[in-house]
PDB file of C-alpha atoms in Angstrom:
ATOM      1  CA  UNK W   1       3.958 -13.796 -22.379  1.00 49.00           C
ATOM      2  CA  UNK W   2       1.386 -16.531 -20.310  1.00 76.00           C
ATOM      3  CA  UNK W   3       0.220 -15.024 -17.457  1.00 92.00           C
ATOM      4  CA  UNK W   4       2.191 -15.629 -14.112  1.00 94.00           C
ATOM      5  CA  UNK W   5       1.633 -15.277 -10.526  1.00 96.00           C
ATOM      6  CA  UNK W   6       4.659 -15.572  -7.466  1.00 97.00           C
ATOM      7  CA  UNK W   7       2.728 -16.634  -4.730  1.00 97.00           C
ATOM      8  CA  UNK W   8       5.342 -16.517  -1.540  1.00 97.00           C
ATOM      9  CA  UNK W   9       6.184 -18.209   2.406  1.00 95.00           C
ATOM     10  CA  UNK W  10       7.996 -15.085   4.165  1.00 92.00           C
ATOM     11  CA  UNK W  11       8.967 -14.653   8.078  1.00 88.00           C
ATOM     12  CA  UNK W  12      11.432 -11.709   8.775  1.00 88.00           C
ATOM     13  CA  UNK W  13      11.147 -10.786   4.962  1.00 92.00           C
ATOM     14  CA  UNK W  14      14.052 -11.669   2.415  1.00 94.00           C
ATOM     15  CA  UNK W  15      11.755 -14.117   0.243  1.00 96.00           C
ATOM     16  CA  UNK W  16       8.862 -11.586  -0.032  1.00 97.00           C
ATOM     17  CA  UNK W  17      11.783  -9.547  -1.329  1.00 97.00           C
ATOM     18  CA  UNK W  18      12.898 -11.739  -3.627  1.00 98.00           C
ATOM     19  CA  UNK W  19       8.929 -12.581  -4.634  1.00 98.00           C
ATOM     20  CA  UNK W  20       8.882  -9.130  -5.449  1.00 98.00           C
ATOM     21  CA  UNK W  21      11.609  -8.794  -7.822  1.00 98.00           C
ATOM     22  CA  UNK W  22      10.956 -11.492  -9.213  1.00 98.00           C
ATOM     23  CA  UNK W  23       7.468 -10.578  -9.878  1.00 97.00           C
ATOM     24  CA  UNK W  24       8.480  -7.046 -11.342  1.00 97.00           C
ATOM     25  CA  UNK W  25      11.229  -8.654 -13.337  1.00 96.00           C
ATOM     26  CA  UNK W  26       8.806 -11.451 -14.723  1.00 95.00           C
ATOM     27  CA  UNK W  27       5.834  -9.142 -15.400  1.00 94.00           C
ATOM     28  CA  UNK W  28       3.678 -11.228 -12.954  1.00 95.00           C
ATOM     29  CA  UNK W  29       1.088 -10.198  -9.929  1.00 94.00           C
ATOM     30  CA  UNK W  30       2.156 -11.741  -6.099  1.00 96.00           C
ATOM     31  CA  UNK W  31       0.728 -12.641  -3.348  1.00 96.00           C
ATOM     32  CA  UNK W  32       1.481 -13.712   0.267  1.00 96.00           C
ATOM     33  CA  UNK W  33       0.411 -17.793   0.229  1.00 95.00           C
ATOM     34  CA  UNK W  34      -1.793 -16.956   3.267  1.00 94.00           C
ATOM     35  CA  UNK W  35      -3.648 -14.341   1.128  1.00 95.00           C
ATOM     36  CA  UNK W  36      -3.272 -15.547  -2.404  1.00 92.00           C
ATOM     37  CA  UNK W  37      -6.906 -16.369  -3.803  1.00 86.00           C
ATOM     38  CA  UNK W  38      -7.307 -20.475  -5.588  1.00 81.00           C
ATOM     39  CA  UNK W  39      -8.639 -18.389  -8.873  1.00 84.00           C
ATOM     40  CA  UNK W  40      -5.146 -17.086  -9.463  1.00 86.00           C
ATOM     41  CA  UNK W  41      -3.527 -20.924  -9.842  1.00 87.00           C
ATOM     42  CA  UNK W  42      -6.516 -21.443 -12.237  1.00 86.00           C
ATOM     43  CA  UNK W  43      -5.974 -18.544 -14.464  1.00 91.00           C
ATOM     44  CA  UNK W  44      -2.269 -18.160 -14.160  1.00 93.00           C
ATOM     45  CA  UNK W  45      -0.098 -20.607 -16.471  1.00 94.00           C
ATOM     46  CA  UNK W  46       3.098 -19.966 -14.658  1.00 96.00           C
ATOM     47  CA  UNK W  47       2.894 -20.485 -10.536  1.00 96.00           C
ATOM     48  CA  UNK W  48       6.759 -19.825  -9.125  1.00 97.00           C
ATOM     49  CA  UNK W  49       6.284 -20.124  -5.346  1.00 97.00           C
ATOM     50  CA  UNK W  50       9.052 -19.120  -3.073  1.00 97.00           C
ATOM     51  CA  UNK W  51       9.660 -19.867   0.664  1.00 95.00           C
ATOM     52  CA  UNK W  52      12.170 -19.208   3.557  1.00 91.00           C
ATOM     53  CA  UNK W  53      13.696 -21.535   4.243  1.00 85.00           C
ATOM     54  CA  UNK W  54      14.657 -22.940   8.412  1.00 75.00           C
ATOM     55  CA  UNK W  55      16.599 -26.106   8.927  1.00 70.00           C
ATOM     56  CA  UNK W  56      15.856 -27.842   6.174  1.00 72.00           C
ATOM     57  CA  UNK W  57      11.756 -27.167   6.114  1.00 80.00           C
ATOM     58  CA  UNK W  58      11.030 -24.834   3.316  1.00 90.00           C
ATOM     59  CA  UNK W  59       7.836 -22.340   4.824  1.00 90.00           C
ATOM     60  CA  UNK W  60       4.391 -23.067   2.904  1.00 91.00           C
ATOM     61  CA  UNK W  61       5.495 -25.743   0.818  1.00 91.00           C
ATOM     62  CA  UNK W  62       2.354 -27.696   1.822  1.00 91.00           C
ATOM     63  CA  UNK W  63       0.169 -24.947   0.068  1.00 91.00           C
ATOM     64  CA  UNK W  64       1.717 -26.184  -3.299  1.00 90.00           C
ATOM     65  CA  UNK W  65       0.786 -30.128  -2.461  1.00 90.00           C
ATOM     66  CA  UNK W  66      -2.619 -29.513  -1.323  1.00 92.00           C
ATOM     67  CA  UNK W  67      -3.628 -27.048  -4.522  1.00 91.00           C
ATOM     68  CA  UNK W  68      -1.726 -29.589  -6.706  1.00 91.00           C
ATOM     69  CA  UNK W  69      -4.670 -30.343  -8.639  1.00 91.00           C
ATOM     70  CA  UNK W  70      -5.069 -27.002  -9.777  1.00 91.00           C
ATOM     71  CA  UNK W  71      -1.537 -27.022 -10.984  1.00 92.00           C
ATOM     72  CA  UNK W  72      -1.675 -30.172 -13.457  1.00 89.00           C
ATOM     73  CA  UNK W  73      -0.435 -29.164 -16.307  1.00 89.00           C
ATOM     74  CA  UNK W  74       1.057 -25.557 -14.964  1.00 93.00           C
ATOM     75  CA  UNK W  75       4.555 -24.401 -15.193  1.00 95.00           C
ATOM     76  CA  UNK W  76       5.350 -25.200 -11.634  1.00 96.00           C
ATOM     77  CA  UNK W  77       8.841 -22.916 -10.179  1.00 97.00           C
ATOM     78  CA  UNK W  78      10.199 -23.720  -6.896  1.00 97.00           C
ATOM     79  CA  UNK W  79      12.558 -21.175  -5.256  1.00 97.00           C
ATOM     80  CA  UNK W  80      13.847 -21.493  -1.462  1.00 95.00           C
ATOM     81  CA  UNK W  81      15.316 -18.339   0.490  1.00 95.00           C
ATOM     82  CA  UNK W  82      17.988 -19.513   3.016  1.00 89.00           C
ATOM     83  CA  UNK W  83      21.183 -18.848   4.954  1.00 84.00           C
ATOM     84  CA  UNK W  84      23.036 -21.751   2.688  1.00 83.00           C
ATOM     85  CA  UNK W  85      24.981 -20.836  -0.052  1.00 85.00           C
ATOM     86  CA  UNK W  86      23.315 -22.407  -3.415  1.00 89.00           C
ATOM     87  CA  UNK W  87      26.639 -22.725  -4.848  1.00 88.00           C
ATOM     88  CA  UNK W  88      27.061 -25.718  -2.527  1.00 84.00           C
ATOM     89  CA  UNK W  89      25.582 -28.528  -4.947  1.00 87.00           C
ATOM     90  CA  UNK W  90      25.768 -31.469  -2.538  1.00 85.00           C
ATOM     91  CA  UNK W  91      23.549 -29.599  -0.237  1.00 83.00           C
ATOM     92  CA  UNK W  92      21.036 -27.866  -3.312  1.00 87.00           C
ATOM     93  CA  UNK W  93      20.925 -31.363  -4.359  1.00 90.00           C
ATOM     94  CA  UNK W  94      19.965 -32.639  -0.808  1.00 87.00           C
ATOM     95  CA  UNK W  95      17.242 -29.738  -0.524  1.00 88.00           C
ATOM     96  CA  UNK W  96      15.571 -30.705  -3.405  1.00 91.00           C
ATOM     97  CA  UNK W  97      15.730 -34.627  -2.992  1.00 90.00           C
ATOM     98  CA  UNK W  98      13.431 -33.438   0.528  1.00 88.00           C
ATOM     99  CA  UNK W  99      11.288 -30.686  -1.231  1.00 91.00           C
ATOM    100  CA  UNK W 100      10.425 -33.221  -4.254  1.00 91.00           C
ATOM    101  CA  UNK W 101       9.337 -35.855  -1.462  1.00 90.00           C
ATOM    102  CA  UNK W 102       6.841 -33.625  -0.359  1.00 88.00           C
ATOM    103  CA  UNK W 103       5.544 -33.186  -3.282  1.00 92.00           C
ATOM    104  CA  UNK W 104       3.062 -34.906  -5.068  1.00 93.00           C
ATOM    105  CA  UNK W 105       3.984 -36.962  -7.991  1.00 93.00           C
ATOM    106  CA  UNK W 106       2.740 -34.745 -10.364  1.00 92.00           C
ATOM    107  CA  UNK W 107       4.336 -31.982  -9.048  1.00 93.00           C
ATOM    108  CA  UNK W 108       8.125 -33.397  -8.829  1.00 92.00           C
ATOM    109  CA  UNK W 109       9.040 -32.148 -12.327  1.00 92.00           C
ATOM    110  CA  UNK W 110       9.026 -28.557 -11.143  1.00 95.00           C
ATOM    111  CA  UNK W 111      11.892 -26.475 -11.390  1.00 96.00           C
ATOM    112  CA  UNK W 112      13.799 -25.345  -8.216  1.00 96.00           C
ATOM    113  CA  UNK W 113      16.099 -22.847  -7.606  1.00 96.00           C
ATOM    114  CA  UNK W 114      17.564 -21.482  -3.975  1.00 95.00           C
ATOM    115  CA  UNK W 115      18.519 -18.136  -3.290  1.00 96.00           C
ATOM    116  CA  UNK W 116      20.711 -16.467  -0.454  1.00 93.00           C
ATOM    117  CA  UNK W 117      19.045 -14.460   1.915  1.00 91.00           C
ATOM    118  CA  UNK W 118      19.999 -13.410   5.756  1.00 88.00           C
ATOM    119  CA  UNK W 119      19.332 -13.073   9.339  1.00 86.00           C
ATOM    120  CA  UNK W 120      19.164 -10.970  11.575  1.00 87.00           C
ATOM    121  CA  UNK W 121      18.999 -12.918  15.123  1.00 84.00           C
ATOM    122  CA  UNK W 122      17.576  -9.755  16.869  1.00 86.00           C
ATOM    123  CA  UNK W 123      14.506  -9.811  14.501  1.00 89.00           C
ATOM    124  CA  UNK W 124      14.311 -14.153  15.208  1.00 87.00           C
ATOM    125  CA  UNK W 125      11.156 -14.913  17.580  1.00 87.00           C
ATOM    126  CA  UNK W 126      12.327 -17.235  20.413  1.00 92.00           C
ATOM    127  CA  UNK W 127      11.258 -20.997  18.609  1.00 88.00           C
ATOM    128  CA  UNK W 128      13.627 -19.670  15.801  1.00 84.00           C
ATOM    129  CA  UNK W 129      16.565 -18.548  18.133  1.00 88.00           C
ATOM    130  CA  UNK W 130      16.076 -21.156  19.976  1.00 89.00           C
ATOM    131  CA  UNK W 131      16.325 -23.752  16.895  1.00 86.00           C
ATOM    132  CA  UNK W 132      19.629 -22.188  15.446  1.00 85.00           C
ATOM    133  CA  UNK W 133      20.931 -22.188  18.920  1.00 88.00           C
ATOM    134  CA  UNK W 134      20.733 -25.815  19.512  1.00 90.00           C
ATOM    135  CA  UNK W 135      21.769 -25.953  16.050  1.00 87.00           C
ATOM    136  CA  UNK W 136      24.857 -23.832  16.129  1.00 89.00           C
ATOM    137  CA  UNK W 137      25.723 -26.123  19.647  1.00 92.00           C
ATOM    138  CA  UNK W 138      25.847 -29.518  17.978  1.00 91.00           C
ATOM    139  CA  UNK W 139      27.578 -28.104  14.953  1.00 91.00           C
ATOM    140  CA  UNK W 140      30.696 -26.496  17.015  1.00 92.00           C
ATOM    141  CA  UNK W 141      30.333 -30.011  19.024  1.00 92.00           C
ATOM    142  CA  UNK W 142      31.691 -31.676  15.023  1.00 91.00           C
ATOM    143  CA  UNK W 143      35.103 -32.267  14.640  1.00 92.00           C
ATOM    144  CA  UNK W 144      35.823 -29.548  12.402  1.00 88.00           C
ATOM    145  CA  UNK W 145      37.095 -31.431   9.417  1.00 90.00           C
ATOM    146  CA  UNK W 146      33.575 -32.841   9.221  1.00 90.00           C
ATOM    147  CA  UNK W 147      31.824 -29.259   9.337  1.00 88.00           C
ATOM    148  CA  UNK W 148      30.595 -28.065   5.599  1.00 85.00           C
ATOM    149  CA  UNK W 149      31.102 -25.020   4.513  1.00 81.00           C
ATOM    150  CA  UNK W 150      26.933 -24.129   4.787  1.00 80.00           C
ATOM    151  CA  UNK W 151      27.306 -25.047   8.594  1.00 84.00           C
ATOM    152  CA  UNK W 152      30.392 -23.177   8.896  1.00 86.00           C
ATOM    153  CA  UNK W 153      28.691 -20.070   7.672  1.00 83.00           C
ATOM    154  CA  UNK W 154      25.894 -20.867  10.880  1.00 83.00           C
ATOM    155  CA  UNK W 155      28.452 -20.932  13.200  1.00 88.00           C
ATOM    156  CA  UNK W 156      29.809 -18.194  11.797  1.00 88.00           C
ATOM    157  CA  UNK W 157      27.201 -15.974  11.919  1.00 86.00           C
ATOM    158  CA  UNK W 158      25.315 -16.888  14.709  1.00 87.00           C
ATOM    159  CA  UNK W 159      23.842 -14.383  16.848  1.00 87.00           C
ATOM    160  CA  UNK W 160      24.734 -11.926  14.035  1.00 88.00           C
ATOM    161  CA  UNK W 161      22.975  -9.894  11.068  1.00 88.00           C
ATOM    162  CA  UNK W 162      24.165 -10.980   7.547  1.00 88.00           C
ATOM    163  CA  UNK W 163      22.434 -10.141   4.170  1.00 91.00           C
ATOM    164  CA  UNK W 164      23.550 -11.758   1.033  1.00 92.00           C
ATOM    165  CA  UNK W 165      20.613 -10.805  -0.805  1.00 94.00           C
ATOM    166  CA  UNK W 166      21.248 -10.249  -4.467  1.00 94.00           C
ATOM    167  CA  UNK W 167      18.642  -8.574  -7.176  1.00 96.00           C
ATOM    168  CA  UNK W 168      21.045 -10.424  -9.953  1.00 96.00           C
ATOM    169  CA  UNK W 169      20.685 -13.916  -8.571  1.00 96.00           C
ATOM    170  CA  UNK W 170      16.385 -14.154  -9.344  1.00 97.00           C
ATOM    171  CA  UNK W 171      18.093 -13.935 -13.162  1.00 97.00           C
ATOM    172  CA  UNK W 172      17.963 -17.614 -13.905  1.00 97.00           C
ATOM    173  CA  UNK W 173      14.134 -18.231 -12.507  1.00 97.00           C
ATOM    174  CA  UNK W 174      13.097 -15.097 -14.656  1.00 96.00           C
ATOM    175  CA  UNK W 175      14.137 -17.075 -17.583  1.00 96.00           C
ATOM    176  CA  UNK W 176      12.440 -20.099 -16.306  1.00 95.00           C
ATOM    177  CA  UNK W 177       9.696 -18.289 -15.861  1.00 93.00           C
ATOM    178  CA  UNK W 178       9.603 -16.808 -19.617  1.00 90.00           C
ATOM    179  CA  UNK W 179      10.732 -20.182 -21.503  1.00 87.00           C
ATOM    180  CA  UNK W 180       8.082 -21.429 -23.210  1.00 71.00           C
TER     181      UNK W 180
END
């Protein structure tokens, strides 16, 4: 197999998880995107970056645009870590409509995936609680017929812990990463 690196965006943790697994499952080395060194884009054929993901910013994404000349011609894999449910394809498909705009144009054919992760609102600094507070207000202020399902899980779990971290669900980028 080429070689690979998972270079990661983490804040409370689930996506380094996830970069993790994936990286032991794919046979590749990691790295935290604030440590990772520009020599492993150059020697590594496969880059899958992975970042958390907060109201609709995905964390480090920018790394990946401003390196994007080292990545011409690399297999490029995109995966978010968030409280939305990926099964929601109107919303996967809105998340990667904004994480292809900030991309450059030779970086829009990458793949992207989205994973569940958690929260744990004790762990949140205060910009973060803060956020999903005034968040969680204005969705509760919807009419609820309007509210999706991924903003009724919010409300739901606001001021909570949830984890719906699953080892099976890194399955399909794994065999991203090793198609040829």
């Amino acid at each position: 197999m080429k070689k690979a690196i998972v270079i990661y965006a983490s804040k409370y943790g689930t996506t380094e998880k996830y970069a993790r697994w994936i990286a032991d499952e794919a046979g590749a080395g990691v790295s935290d995107v604030r440590h990772v060194r520009p020599f492993s884009l150059f020697e590594s054929d496969t880059v899958i970056f992975g970042g958390s993901m907060l109201a609709g910013n995905v964390r480090g994404i920018d790394y990946i645009s401003k390196h994007s000349d080292m990545l011409n011609g690399k297999k490029l894999i995109i995966f978010t870590c968030g409280i939305s449910n990926p099964e929601d394809a109107a919303e996967m498909e809105k998340i990667d409509a904004a994480i292809r705009s900030k991309l450059p144009e030779n970086l829009r054919s990458a793949k992207i995936f989205h994973l569940r992760g958690g929260v744990d609102y004790g762990r949140l600094g205060f910009f973060d609680k803060t956020m999903l507070g005034m968040m969680c207000k204005m969705l509760k202020d919807k009419p609820s017929e309007q509210i999706t399902e991924n903003e009724r899980v919010i409300i739901d779990t606001y001021g909570k812990s949830v984890d719906f971290m699953s080892r099976e669900s890194i399955a399909p980028i794994v065999q991203a990463c090793r198609e040829e």
